[in-house]
Coordinates of C-alpha atoms and ligand atoms in Angstrom, one line a residue:
X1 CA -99.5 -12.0 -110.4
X2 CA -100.5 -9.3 -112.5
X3 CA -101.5 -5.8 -111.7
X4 CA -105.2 -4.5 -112.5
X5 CA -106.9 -1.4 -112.4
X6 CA -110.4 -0.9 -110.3
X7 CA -112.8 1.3 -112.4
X8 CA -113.4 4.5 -110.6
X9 CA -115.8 7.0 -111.7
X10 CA -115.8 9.3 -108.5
X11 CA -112.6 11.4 -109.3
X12 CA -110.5 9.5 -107.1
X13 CA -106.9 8.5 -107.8
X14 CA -106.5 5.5 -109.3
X15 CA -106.4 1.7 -107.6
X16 CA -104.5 -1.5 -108.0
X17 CA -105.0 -4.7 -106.2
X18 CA -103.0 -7.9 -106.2
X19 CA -103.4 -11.3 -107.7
X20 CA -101.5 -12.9 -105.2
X21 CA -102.0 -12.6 -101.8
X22 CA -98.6 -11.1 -100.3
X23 CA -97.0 -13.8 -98.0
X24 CA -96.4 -13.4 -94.2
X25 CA -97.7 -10.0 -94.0
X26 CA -99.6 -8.8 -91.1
X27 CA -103.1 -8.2 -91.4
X28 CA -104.6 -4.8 -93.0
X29 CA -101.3 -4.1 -94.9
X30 CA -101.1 -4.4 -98.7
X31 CA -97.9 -4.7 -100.6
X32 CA -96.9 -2.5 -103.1
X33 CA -95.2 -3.9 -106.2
X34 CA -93.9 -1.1 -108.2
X35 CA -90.7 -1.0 -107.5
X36 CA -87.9 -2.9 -105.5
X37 CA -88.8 -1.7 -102.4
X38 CA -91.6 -4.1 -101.8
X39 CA -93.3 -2.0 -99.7
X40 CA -95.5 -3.3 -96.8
X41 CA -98.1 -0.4 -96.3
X42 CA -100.5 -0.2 -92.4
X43 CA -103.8 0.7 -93.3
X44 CA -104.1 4.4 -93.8
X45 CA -100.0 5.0 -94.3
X46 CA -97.9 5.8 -97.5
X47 CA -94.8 3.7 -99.2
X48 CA -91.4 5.1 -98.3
X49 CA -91.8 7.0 -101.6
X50 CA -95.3 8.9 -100.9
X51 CA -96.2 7.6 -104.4
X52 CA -98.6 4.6 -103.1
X53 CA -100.9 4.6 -99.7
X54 CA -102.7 1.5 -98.3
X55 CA -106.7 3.3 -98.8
X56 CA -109.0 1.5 -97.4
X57 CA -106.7 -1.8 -97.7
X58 CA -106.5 -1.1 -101.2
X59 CA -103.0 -0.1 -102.8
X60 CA -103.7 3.3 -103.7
X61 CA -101.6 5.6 -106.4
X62 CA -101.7 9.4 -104.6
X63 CA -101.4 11.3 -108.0
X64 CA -104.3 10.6 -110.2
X65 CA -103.2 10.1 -114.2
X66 CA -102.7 13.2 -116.3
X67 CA -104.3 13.9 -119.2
X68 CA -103.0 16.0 -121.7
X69 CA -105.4 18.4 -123.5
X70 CA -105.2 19.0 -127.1
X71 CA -105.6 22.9 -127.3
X72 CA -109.0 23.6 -128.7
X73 CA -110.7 20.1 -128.1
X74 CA -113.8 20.0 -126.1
X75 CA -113.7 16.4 -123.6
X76 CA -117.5 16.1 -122.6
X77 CA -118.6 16.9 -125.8
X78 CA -116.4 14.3 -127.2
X79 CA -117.5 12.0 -124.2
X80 CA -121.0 12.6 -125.1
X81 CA -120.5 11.2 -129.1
X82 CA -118.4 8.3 -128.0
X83 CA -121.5 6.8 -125.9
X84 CA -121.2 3.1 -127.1
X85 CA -119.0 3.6 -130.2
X86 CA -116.0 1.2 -129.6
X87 CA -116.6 -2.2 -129.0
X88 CA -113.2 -3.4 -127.9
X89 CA -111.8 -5.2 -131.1
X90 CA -108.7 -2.8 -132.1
X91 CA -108.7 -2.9 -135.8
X92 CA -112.1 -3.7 -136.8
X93 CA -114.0 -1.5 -138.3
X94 CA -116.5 -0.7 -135.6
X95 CA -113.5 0.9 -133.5
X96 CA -112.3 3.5 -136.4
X97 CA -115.4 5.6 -136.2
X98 CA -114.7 7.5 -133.1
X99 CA -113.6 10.8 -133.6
X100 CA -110.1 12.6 -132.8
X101 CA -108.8 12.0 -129.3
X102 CA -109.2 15.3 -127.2
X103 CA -107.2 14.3 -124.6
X104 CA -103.6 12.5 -124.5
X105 CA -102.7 10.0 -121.5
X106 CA -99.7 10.7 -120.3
X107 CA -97.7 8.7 -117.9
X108 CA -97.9 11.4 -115.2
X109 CA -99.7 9.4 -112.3
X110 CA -100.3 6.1 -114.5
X111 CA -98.7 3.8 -112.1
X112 CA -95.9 1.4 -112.7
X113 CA -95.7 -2.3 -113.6
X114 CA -92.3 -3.3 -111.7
X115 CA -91.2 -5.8 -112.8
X116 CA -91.7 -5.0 -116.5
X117 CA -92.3 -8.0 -117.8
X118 CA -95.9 -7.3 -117.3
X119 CA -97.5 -4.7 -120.2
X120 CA -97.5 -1.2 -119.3
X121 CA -100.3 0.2 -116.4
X122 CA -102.1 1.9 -119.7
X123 CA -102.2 0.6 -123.6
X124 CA -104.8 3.0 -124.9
X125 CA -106.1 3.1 -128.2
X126 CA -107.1 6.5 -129.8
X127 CA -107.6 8.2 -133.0
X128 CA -106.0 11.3 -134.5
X129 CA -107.0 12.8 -138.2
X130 CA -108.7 9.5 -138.7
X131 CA -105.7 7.0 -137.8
X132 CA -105.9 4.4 -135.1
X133 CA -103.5 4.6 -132.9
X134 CA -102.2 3.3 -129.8
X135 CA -100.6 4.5 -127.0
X136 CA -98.5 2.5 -124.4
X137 CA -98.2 4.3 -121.3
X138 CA -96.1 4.0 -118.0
X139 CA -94.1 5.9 -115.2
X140 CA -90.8 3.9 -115.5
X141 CA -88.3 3.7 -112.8
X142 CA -84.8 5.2 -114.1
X143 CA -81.5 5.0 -112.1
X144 CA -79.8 5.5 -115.4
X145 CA -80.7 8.9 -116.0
X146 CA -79.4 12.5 -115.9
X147 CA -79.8 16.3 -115.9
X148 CA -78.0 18.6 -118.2
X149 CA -78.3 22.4 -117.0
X150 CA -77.6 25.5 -119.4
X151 CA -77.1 28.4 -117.4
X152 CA -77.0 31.1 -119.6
X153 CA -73.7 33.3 -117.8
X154 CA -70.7 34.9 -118.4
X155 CA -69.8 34.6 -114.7
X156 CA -67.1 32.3 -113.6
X157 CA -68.5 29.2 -112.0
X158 CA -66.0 26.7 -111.4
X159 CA -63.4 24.7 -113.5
X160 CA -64.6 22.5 -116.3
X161 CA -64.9 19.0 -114.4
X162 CA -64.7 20.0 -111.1
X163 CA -67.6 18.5 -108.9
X164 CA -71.0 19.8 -108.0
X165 CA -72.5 19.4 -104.7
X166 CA -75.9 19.7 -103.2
X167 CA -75.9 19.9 -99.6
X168 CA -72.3 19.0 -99.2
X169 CA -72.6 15.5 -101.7
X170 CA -71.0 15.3 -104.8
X171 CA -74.0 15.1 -107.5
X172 CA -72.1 16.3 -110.9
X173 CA -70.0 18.3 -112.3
X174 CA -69.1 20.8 -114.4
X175 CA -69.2 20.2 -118.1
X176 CA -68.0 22.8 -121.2
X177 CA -68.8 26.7 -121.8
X178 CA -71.1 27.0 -124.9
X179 CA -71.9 30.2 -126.7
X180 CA -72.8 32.4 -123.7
X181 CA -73.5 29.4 -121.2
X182 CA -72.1 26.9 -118.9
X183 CA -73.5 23.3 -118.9
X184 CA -73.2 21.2 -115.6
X185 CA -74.5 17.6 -115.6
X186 CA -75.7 16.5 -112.8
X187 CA -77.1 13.1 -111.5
X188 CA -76.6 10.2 -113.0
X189 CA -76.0 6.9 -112.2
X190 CA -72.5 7.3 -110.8
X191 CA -73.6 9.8 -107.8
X192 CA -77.6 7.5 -107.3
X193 CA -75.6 4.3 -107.0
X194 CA -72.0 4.1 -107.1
X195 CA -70.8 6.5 -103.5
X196 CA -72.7 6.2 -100.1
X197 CA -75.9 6.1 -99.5
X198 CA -75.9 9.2 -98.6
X199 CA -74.7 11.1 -102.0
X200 CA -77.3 8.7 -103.6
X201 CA -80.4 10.0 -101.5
X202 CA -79.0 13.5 -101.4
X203 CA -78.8 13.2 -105.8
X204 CA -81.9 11.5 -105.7
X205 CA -83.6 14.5 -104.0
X206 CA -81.9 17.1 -106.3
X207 CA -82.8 15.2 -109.6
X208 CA -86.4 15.3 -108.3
X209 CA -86.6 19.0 -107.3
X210 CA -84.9 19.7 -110.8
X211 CA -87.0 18.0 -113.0
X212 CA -89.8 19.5 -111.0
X213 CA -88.9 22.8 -111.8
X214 CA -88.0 24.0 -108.3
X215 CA -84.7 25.7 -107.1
X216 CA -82.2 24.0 -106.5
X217 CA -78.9 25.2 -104.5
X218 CA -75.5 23.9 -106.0
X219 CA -71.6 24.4 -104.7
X220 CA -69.3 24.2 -106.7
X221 CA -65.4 22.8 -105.7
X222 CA -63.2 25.9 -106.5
X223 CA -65.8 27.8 -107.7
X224 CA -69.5 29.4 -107.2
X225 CA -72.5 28.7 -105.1
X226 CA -75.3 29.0 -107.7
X227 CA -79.4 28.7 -107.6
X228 CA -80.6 27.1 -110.9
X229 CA -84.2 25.7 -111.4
X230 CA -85.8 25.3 -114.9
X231 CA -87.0 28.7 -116.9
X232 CA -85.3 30.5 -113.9
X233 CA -83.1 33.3 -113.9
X234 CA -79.6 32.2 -112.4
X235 CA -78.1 33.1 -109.1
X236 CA -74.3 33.2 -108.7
X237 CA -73.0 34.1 -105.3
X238 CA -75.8 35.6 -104.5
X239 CA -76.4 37.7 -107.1
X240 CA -79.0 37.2 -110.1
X241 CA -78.4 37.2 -113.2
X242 CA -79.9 39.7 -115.9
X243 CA -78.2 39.4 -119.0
X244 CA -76.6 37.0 -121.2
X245 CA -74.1 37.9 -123.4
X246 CA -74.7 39.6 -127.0
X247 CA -71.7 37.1 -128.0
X248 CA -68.0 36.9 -127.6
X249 CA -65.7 39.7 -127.2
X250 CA -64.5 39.7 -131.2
X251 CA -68.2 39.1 -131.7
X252 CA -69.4 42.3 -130.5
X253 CA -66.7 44.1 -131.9
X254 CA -68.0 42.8 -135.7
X255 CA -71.4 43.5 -134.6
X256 CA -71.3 46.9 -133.4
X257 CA -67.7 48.2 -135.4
X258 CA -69.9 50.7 -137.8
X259 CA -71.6 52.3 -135.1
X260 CA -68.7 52.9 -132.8
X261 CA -67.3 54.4 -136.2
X262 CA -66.6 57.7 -136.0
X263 CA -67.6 58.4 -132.3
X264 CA -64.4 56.4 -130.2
X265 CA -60.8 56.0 -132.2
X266 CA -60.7 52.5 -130.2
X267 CA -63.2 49.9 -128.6
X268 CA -62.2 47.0 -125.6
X269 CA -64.9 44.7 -125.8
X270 CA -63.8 42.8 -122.1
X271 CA -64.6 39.6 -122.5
X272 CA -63.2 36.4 -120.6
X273 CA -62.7 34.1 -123.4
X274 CA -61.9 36.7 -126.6
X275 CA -61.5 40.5 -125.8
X276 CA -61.9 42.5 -129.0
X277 CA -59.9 45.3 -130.2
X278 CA -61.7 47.4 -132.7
X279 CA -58.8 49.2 -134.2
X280 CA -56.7 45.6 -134.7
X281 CA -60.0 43.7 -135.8
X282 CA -60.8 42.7 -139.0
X283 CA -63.4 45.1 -138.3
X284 CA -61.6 48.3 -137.5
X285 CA -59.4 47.4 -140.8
X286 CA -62.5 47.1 -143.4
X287 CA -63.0 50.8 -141.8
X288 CA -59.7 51.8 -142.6
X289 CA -59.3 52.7 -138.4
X290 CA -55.8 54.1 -137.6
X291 CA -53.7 52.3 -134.7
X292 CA -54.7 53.3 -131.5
X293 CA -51.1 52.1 -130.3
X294 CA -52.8 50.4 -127.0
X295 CA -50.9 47.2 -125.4
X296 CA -53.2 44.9 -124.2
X297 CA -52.3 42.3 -121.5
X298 CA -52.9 38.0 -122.4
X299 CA -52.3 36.4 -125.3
X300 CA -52.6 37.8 -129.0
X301 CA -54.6 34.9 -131.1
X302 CA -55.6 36.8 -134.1
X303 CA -55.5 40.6 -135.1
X304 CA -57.9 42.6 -132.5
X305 CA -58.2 39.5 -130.2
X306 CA -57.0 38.4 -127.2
X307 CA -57.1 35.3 -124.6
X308 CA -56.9 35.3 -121.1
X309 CA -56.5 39.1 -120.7
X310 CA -57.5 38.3 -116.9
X311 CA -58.8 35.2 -114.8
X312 CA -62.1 34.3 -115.0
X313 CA -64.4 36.0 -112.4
X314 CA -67.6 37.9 -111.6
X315 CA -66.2 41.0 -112.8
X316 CA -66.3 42.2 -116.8
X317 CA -67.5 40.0 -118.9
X318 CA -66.8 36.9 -116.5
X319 CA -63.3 38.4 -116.1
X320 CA -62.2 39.0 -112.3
X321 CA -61.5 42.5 -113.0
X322 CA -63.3 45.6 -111.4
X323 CA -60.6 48.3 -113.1
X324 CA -61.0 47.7 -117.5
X325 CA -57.2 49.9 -117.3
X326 CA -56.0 46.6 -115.2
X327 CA -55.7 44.8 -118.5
X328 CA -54.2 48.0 -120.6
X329 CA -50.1 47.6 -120.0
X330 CA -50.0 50.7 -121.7
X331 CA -50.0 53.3 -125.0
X332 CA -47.4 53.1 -127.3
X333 CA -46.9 56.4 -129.1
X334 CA -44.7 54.9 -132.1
X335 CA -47.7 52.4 -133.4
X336 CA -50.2 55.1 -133.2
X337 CA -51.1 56.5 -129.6
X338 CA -51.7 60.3 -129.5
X339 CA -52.7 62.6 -127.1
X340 CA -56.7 63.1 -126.8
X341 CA -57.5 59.8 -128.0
X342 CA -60.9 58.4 -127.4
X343 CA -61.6 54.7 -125.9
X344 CA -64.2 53.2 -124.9
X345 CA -63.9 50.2 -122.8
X346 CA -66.9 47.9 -122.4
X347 CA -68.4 44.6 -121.5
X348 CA -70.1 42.1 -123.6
X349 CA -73.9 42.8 -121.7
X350 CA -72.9 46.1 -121.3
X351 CA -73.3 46.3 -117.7
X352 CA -70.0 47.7 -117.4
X353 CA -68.5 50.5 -119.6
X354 CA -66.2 53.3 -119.6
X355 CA -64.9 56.1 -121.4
X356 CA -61.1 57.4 -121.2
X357 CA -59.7 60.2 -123.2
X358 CA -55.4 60.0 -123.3
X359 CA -54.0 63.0 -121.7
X360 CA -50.9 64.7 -123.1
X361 CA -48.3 61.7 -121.2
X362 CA -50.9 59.0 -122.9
X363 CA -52.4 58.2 -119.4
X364 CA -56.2 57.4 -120.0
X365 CA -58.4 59.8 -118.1
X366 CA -62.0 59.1 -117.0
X367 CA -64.4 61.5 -119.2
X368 CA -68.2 61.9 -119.9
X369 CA -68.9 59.3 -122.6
X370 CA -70.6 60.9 -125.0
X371 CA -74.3 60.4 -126.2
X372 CA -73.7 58.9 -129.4
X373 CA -71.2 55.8 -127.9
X374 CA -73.5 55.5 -124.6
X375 CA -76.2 54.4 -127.5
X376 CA -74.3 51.6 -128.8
X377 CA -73.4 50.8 -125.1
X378 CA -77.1 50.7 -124.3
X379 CA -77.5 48.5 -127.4
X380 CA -75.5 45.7 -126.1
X381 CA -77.8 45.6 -123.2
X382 CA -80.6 45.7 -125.8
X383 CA -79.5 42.8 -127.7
X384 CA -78.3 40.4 -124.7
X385 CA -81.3 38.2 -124.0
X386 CA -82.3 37.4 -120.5
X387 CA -80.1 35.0 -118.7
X388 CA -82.2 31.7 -118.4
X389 CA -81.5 28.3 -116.7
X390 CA -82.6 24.9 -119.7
X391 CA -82.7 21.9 -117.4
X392 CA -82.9 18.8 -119.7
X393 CA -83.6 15.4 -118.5
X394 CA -81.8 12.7 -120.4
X395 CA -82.9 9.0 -119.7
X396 CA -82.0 5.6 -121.3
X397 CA -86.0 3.4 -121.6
X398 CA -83.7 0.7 -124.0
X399 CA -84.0 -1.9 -121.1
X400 CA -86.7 -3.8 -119.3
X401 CA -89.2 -1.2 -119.8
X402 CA -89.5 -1.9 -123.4
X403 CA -91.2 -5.4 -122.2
X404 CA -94.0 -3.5 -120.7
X405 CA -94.5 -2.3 -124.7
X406 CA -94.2 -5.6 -126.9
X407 CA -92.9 -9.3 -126.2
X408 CA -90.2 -8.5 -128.5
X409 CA -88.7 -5.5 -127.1
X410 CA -85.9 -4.8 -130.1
X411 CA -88.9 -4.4 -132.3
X412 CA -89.9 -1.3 -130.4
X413 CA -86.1 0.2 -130.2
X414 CA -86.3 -0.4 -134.2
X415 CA -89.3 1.3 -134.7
X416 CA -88.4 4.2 -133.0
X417 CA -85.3 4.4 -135.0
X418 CA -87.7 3.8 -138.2
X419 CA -89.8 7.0 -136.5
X420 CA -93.2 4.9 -136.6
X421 CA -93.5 5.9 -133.0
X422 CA -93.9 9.1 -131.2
X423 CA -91.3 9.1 -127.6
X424 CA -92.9 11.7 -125.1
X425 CA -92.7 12.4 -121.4
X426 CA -95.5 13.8 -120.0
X427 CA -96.8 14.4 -123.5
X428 CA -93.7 16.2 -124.5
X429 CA -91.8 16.4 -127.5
X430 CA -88.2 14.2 -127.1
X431 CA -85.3 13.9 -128.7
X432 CA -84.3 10.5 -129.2
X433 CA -80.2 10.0 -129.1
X434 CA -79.0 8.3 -132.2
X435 CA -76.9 5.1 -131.7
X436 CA -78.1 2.0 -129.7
X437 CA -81.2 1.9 -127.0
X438 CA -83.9 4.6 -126.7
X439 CA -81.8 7.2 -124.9
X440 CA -84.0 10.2 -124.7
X441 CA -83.9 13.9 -123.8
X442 CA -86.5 16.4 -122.8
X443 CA -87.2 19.8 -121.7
X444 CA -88.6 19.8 -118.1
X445 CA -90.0 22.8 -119.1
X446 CA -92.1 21.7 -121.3
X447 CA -93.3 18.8 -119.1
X448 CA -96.9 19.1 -116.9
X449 CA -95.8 20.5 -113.2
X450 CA -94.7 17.7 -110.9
X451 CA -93.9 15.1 -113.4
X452 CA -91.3 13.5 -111.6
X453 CA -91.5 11.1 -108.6
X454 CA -88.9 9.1 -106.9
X455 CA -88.2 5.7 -105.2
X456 CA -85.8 4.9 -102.4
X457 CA -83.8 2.5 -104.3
X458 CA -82.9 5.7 -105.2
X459 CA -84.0 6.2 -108.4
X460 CA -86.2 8.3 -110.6
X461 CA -89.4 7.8 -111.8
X462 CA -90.8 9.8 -114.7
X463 CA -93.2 9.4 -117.2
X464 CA -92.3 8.1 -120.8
X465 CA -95.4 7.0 -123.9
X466 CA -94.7 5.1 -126.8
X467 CA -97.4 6.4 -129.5
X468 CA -97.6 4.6 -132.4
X469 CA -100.4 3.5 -135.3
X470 CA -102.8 0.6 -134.3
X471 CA -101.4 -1.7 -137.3
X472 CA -97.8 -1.0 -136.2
X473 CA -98.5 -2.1 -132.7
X474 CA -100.2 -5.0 -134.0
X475 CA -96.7 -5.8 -136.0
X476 CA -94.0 -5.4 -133.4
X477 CA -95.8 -7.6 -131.2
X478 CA -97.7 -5.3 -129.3
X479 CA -99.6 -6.7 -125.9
X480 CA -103.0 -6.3 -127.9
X481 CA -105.3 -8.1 -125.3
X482 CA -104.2 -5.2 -123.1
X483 CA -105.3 -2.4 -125.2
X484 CA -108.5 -0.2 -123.8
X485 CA -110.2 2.7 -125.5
X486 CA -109.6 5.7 -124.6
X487 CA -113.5 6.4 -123.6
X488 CA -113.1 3.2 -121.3
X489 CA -110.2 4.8 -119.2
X490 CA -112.3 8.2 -119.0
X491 CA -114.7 6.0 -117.6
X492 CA -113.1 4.9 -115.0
X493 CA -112.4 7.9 -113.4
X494 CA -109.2 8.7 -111.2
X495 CA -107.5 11.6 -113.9
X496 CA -107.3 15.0 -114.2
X497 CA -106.8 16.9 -117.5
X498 CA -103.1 19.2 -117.8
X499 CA -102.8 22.2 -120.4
X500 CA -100.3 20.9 -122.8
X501 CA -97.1 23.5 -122.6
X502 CA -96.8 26.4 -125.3
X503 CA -95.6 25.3 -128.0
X504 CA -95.7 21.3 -127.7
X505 CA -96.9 19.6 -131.0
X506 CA -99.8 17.4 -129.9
X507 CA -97.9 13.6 -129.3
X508 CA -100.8 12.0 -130.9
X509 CA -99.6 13.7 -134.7
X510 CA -96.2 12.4 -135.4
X511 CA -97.1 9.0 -136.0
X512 CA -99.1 9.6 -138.7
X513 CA -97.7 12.6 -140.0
X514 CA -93.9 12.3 -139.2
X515 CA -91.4 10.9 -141.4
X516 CA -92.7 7.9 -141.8
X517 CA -91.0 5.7 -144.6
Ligands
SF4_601 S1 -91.0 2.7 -102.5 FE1 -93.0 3.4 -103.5 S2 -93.0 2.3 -105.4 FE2 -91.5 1.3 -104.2 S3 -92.6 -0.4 -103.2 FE3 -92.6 1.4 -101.8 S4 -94.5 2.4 -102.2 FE4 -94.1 1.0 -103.9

């Protein structure tokens, strides 16, 4: 009943037959295993995920398996000095003197074992600075999983909790405003599983165009229609986004106080959450600045700022307000307003600014901003950082999947916990949630292109390695009879090699190098 792998040295994508011949199946078909689907495939067709194809009346995998390079490292000259240097036994001697792995197998097109109590599609051993180590590979199959999109904006995109939708199903919702950004989670096991089948597909196809770095085209309930995709610039109603925030209201008011200084007797920093006041900040005051007298609508908190001046919006600074004088109730003359006083009235990117000048009845009166303030006003813009969307993919591999890696599957979550062993995806760095199971969380971004696949059930499939030293392996109960060099799966053809994202520390170092106790 188990699952093997049919060398292939022609470059073609990577075959599995059966042990057991599938029971009343017509003739020609071949039944695919790796998920619970069951798929019956005709000769020349694909599973109703795309991901397997009966070839020849062989189960076929379409993608062929990733490998990662490691920047620098030279694969057929490494192929060339390997000629005949393992001999298959995993901690003798004779299989330490291969040199560093140039290459990483990933998960990405390494098949699946569904059920998981058989060992993982790939258990390859390799060396790094002279260590033996091994790496257990597999795409798994997750229905628990989620995505968790940063999108760096001031704009107003919906209340916190209010549901997302995708093509008119409900697929998340909106989460909390960090510094300069609004987080939505979407997915999850909720929308994949628990409404119709319908929302499930509909999520299904979202979370896989996410974590594949493509657009994707979101409604919000009682609030924005917005275009995020990984590394992409944000869309809201249409409209891109350029700039994030420099930082709160009051924030920008302490930044930039000494340099307004002289040049405007008071600053508005409009901001949705805290609008600053530079004359009433602590900022104006360590500046000795005289009252400016100006009544400000919404709700004092602390000297120089102010909550809820306006409702949130796509106006200043994710206010809904197009006028800045709409939140100004007034001047009063007897705590320091004065005829030809100068303000300057600003958002927190900068976009928006004004200059007013108070007329002899303390109106404010439109007026040329001088040179010297439309500096600072340019050097908000200068310091806001382009608005990005961070799409991270959080997953829970604490269940079956850990069977695929060692009879004894606590002994893997412990490990990990101990840090002998190196989580990836796709040969990316993860972060590993603290507390019970292996709940991990990685950038898309810094993932190969179309990492992710999918399976009707509906559920995600992505791929997840376990790197970890050859002794270590050994100890936890690794499935050692199932561990191949990595010159024996070059030589079997069926992979392609990936550049490893900028930045990615190469998987096959933590293990060795990482806080090992
Ligand atoms: S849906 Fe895909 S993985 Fe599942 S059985 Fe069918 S072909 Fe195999």
């Amino acid at each position: 009943m188990s699952t093997s792998f049919a060398p292939r040295s022609d470059g073609q994508p990577l075959v599995l037959d059966h042990s057991r011949a599938p029971e009343h199946m017509a003739a020609g078909k071949v039944r695919c295993e790796a998920c619970p689907v069951l798929c019956q495939i005709s000769p020349g067709k694909l599973g109703a995920c795309d991901r397997y194809g009966n070839v020849d009346g062989v189960l076929t995998r379409t993608d062929v398996l990733h490998l990662v390079a490691r920047p620098g490292a030279e694969l057929v000259a490494w192929q060339a000095g390997q000629a005949g240097s393992w001999d298959g036994s995993l901690l003798d001697e004779a299989a330490t003197t291969t040199t560093d792995a140039p290459v990483f197998v990933s998960g990405i097109g390494s098949t699946t074992t569904y059920p998981d109590y058989k060992p993982a599609p790939f258990i390859v051993a390799s060396k790094h600075e002279g260590v033996d180590l091994v790496t257990v590979v597999t795409e798994g199959i997750f229905s628990y999983c989620s995505f968790k999109v940063k999108i760096d904006t001031d704009r107003y995109l919906g209340p916190e909790q209010a549901t997302v939708r995708h093509r008119g199903e409900a697929v998340g919702h909106v989460s909390t405003i960090e510094y300069g950004s609004q987080f939505l989670s979407l997915g999850g096991v909720h929308h994949l599983t628990g409404g119709s089948k319908k929302e499930g597909r509909i999520a299904c196809e979202m979370m896989l165009a996410l974590g594949n770095q493509e657009a994707v085209e979101l409604e919000i309930e009682g609030g924005a229609k917005v275009v995020v995709g990984a590394s992409r610039a944000p869309v809201v109603d249409g409209v891109e986004e350029k700039r994030m925030r420099v930082g709160c209201g009051s924030a920008a008011i302490g930044i930039f106080a000494p340099q307004w200084f002289g040049h405007a007797d008071e600053v508005v920093v409009v901001d949705d959450h805290i609008t600053g006041v530079l004359s009433e900040h602590q900022a104006g005051k360590f500046l000795d600045m005289a009252p400016s007298g100006i009544v400000l609508r919404g709700r004092r908190s602390t000297p120089g700022r102010y909550f809820q001046v306006a409702s949130p919006g796509a106006g200043w600074g994710g206010t809904d307000i197009v006028d800045p004088l709409a939140i100004v109730e007034g001047f009063d003359s007897s705590r320091g307003a004065r005829p030809g006083l100068r303000l300057l009235m600003v958002s927190t990117t900068g976009e928006d600014a004004a200059w007013f000048v108070l007329d002899e009845q303390l109106v404010p009166r439109p007026a040329e901003m001088p040179a010297a303030v439309a500096k600072v006003v340019e050097r908000i813009g200068e310091n806001c950082e382009p608005s990005l969307c961070s799409v991270l993919y959080v997953a829970g591999a604490g269940g079956s999947l850990r069977a695929g890696v060692t009879e004894n599957p606590i002994a893997l979550t412990r490990a990990i916990k101990q840090r002998l062993v190196n989580v990836t995806c796709g040969g990316a760095p993860v972060y590993v949630w603290p507390g019970g199971g292996i709940t991990v969380m990685v950038d898309v971004a810094k993932m190969p292109a179309k990492s992710f696949g999918s399976v009707p059930t509906p559920a995600i499939v992505s791929p997840i390695e376990f790197t970890l030293r050859a002794d270590d392996y050994l100890a936890l109960g690794g499935h050692m009879d199932r561990v191949r060099s990595l010159d024996d799966v070059l030589a079997s053809g069926g992979w392609r090699v990936v550049e490893s994202a900028a930045g990615n520390a190469w998987p096959l170092k933590m293990p060795i190098t990482g806080a090992r106790p």
